[in-house]
Short mmCIF file of N, CA, C and O in Angstrom, two decimals:
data_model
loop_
_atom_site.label_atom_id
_atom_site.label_comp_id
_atom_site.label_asym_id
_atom_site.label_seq_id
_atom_site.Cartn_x
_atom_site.Cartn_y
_atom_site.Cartn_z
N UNK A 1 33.31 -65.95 -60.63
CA UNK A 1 34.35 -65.65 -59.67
C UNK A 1 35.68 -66.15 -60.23
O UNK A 1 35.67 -67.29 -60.69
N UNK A 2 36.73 -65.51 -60.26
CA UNK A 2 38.11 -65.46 -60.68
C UNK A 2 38.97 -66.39 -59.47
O UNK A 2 39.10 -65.80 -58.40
N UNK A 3 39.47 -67.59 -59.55
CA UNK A 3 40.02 -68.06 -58.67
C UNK A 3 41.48 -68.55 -59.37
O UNK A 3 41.95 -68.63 -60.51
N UNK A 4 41.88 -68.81 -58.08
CA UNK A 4 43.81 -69.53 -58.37
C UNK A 4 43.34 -70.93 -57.96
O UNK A 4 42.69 -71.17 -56.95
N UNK A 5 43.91 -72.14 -59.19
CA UNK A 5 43.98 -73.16 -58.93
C UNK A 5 45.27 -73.95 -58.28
O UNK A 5 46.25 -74.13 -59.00
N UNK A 6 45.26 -74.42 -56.94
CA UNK A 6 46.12 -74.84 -56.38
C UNK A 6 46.28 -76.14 -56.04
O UNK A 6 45.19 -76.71 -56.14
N UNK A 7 47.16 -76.89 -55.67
CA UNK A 7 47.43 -78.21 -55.24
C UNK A 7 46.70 -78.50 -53.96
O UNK A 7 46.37 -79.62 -53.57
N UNK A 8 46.50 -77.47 -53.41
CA UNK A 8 45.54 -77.21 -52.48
C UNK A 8 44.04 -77.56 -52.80
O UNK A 8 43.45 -78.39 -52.11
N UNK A 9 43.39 -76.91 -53.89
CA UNK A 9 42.29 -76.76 -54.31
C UNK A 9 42.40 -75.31 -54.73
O UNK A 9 43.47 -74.75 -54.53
N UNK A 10 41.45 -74.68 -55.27
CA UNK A 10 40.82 -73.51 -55.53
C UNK A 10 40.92 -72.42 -54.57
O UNK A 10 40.70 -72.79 -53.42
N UNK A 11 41.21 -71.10 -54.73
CA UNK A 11 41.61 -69.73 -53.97
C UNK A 11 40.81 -68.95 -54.78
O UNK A 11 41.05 -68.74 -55.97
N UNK A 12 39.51 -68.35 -53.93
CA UNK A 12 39.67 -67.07 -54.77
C UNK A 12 40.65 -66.15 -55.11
O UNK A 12 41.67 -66.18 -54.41
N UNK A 13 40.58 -65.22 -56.15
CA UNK A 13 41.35 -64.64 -56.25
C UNK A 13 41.40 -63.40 -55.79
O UNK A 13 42.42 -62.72 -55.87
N UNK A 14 40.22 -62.94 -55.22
CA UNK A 14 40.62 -62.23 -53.66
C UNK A 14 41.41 -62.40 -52.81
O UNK A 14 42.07 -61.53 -52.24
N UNK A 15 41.42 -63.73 -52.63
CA UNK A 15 42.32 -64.28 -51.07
C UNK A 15 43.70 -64.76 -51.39
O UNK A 15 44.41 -65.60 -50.84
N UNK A 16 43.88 -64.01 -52.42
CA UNK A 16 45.50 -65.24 -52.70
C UNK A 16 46.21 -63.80 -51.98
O UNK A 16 47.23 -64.23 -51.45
N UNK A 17 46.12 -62.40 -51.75
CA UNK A 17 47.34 -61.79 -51.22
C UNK A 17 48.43 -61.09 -51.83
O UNK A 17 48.14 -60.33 -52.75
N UNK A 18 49.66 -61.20 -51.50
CA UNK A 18 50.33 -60.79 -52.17
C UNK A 18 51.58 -61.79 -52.98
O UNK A 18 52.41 -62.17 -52.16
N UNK A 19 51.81 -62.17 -54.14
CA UNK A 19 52.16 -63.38 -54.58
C UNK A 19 53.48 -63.21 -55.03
O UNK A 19 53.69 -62.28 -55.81
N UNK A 20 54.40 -63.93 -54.68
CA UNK A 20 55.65 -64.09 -55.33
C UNK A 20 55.43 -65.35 -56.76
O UNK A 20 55.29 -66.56 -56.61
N UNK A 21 55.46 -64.73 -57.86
CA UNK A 21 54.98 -65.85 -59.24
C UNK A 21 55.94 -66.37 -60.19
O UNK A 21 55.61 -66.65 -61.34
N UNK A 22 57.45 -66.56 -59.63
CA UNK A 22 57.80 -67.57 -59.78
C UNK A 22 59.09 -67.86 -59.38
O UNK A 22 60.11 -67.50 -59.98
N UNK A 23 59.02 -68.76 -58.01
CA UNK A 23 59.76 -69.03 -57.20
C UNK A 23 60.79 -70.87 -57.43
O UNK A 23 60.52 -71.92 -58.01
N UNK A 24 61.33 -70.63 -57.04
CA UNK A 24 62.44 -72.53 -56.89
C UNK A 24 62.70 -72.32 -55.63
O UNK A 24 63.69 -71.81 -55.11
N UNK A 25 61.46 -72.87 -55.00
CA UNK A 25 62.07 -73.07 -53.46
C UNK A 25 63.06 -74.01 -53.06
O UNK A 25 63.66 -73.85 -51.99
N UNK A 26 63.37 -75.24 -54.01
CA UNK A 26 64.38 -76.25 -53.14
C UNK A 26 64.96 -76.73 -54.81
O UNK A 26 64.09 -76.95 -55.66
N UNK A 27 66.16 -76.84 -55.10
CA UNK A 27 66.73 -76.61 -56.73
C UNK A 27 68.04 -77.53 -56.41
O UNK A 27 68.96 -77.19 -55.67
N UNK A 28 67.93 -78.92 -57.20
CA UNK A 28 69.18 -79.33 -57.08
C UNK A 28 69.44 -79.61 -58.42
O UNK A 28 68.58 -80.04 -59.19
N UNK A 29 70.47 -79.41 -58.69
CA UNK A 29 70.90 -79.50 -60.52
C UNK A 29 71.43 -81.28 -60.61
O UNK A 29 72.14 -81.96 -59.86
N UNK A 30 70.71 -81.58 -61.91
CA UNK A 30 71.12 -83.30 -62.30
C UNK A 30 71.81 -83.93 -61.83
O UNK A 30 73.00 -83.89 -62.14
N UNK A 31 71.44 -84.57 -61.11
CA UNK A 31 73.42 -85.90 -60.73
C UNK A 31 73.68 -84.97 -59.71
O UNK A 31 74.80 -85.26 -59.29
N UNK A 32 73.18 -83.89 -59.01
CA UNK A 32 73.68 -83.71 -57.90
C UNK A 32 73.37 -84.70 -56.28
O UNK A 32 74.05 -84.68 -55.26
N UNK A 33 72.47 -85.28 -56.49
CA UNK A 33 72.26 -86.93 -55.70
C UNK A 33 73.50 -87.75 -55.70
O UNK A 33 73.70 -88.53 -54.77
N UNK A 34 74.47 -87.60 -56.83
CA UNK A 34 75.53 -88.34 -57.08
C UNK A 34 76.81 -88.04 -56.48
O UNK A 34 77.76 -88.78 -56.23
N UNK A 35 76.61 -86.72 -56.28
CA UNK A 35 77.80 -85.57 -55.55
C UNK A 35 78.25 -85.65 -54.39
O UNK A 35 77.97 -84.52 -53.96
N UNK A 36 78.77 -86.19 -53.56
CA UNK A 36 79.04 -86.44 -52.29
C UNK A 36 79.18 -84.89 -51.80
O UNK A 36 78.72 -84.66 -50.69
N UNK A 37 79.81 -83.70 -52.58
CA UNK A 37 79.75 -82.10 -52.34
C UNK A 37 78.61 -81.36 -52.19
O UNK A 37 78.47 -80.36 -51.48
N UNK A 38 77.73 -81.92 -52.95
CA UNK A 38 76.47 -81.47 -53.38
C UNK A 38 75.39 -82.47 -52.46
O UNK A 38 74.29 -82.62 -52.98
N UNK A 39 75.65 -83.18 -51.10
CA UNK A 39 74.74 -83.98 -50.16
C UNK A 39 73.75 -82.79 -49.45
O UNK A 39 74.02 -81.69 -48.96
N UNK A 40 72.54 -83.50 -49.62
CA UNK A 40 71.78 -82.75 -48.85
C UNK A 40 70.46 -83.07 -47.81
O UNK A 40 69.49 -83.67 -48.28
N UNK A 41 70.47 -82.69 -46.57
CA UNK A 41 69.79 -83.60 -45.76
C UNK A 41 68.34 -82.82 -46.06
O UNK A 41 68.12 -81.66 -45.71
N UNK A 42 67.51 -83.59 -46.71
CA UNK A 42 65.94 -83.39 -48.00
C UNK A 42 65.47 -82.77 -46.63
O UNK A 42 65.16 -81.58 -46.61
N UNK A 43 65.42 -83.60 -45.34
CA UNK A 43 64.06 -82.93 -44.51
C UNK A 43 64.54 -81.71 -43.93
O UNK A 43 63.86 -80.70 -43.73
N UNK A 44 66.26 -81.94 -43.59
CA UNK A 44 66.59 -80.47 -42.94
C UNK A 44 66.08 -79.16 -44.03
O UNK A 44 65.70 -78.03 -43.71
N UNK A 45 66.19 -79.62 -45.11
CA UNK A 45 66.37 -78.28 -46.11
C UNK A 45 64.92 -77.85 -46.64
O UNK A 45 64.66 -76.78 -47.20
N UNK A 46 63.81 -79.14 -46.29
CA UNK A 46 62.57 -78.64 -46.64
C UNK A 46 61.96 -77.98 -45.06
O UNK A 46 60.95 -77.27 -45.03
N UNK A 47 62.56 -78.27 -44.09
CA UNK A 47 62.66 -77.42 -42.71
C UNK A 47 62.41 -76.20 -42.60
O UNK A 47 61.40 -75.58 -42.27
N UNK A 48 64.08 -75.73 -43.09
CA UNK A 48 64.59 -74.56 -43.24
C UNK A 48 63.28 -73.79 -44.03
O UNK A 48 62.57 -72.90 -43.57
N UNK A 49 63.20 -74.63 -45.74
CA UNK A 49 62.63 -73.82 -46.82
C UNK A 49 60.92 -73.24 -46.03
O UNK A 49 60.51 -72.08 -45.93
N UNK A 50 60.36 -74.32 -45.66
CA UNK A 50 58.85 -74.17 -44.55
C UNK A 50 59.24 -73.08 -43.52
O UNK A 50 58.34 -72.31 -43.18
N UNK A 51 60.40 -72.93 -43.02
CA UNK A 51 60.17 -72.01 -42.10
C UNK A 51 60.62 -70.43 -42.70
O UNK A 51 60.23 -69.43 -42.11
N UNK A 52 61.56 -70.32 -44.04
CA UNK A 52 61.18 -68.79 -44.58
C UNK A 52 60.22 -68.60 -45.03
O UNK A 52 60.08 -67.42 -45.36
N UNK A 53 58.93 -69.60 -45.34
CA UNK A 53 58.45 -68.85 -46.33
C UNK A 53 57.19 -68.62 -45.31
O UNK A 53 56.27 -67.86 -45.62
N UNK A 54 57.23 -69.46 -43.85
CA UNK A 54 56.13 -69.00 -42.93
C UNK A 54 56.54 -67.55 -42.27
O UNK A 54 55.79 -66.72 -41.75
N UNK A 55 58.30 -67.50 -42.48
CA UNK A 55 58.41 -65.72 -42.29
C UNK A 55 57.81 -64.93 -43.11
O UNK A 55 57.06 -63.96 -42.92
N UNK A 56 58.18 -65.39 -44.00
CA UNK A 56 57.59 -64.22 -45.00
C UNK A 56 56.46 -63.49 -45.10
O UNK A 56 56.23 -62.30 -45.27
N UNK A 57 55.33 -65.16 -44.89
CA UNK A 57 54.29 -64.99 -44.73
C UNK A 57 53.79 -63.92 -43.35
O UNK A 57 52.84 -63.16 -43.56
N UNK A 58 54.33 -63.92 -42.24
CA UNK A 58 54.10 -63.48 -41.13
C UNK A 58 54.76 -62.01 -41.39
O UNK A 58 53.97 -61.07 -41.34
N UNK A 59 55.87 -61.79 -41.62
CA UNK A 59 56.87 -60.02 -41.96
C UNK A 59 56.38 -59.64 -43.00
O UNK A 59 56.14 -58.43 -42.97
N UNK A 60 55.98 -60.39 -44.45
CA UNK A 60 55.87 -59.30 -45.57
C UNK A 60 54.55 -59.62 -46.53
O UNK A 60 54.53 -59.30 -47.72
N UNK A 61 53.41 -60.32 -45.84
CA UNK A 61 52.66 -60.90 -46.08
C UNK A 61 52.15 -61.62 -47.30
O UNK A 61 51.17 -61.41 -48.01
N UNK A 62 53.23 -62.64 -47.33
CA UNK A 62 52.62 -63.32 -48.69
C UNK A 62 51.34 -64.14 -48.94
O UNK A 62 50.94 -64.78 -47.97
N UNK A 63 50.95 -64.20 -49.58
CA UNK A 63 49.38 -64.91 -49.64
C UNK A 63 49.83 -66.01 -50.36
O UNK A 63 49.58 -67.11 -49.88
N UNK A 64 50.45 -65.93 -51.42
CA UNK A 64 50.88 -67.05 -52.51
C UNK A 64 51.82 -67.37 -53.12
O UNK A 64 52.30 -66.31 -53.53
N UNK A 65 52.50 -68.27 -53.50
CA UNK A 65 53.87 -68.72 -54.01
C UNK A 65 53.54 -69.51 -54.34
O UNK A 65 52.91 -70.41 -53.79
N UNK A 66 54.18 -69.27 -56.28
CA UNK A 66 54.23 -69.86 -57.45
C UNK A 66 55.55 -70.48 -57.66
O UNK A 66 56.37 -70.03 -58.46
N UNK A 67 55.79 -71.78 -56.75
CA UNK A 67 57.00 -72.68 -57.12
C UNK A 67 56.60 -73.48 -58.52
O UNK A 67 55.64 -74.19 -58.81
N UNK A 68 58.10 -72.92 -59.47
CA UNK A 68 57.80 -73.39 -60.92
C UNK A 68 59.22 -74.26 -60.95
O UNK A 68 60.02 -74.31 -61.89
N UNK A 69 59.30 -74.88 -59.79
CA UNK A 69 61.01 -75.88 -59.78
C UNK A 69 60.28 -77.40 -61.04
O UNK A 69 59.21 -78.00 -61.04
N UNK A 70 61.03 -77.46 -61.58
CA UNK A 70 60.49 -78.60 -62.60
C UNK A 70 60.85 -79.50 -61.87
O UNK A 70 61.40 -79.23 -60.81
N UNK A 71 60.54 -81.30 -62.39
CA UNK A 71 60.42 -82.02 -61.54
C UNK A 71 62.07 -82.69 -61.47
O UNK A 71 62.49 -83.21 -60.43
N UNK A 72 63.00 -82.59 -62.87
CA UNK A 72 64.56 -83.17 -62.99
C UNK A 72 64.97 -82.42 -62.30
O UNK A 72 66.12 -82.85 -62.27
N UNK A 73 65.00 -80.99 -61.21
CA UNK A 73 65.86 -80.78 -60.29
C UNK A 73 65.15 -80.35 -59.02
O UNK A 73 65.45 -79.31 -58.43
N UNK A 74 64.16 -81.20 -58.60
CA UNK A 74 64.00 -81.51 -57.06
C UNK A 74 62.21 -80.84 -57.21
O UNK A 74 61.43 -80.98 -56.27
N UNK A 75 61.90 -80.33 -58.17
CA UNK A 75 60.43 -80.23 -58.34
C UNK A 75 59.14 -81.12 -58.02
O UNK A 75 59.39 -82.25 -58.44
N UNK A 76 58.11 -81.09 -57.56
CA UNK A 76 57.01 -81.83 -57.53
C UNK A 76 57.42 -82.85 -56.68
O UNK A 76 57.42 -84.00 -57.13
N UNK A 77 57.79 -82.65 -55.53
CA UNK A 77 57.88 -83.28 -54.22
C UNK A 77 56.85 -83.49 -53.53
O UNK A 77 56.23 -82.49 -53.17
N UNK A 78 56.34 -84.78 -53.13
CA UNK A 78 54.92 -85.27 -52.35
C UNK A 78 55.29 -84.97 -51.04
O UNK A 78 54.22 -85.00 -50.42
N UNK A 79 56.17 -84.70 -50.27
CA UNK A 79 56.85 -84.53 -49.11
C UNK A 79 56.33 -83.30 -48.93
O UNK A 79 56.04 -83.04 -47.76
N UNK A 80 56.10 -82.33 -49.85
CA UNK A 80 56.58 -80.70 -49.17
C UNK A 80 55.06 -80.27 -48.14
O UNK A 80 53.88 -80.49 -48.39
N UNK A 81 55.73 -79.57 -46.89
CA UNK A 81 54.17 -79.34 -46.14
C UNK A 81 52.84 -79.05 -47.33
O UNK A 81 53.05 -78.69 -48.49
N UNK A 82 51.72 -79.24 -46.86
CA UNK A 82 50.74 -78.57 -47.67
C UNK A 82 49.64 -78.34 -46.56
O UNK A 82 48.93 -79.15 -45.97
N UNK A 83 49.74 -76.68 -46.46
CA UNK A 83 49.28 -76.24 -45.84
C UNK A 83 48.82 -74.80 -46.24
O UNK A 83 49.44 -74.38 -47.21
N UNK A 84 47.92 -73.98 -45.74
CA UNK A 84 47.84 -72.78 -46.16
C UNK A 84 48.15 -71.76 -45.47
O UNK A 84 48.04 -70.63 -45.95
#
């Protein structure tokens, strides 16, 4: 059986849907922490980001999203929902 390995665990690859494969859901460029212009309130914006992509999921049915944000500009966040 052909599966997608996720942070989740394992998906077949039946059930992953329809996949957007390679997304930056939340992208802040270096030293922008430093920026008083560039402030950003982390939970409002991981809010916001959780609630397009549960649209999406619901209007254009995504099954899967391949966030490839590296970890020097806001990547690999222990915070972000994990849910399916």
């Amino acid at each position: 059986m052909k599966v997608l390995r996720t942070v989740l665990g394992d998906v077949p690859a039946e059930q992953s849907g329809l996949m957007l494969s390679h997304e930056h859901l939340l992208y802040g460029y270096p030293g922008a922490e430093l920026d008083p212009r560039a402030a950003l309130d982390y939970d409002a914006a991981v809010d916001f980001v959780a609630k397009q992509v549960r649209r999406g999921k619901e209007n254009h049915g995504y099954g899967t999203i391949v966030d490839m944000t590296p970890p020097e500009v806001g990547g690999t966040r222990s915070s972000w929902p994990t849910s399916r």
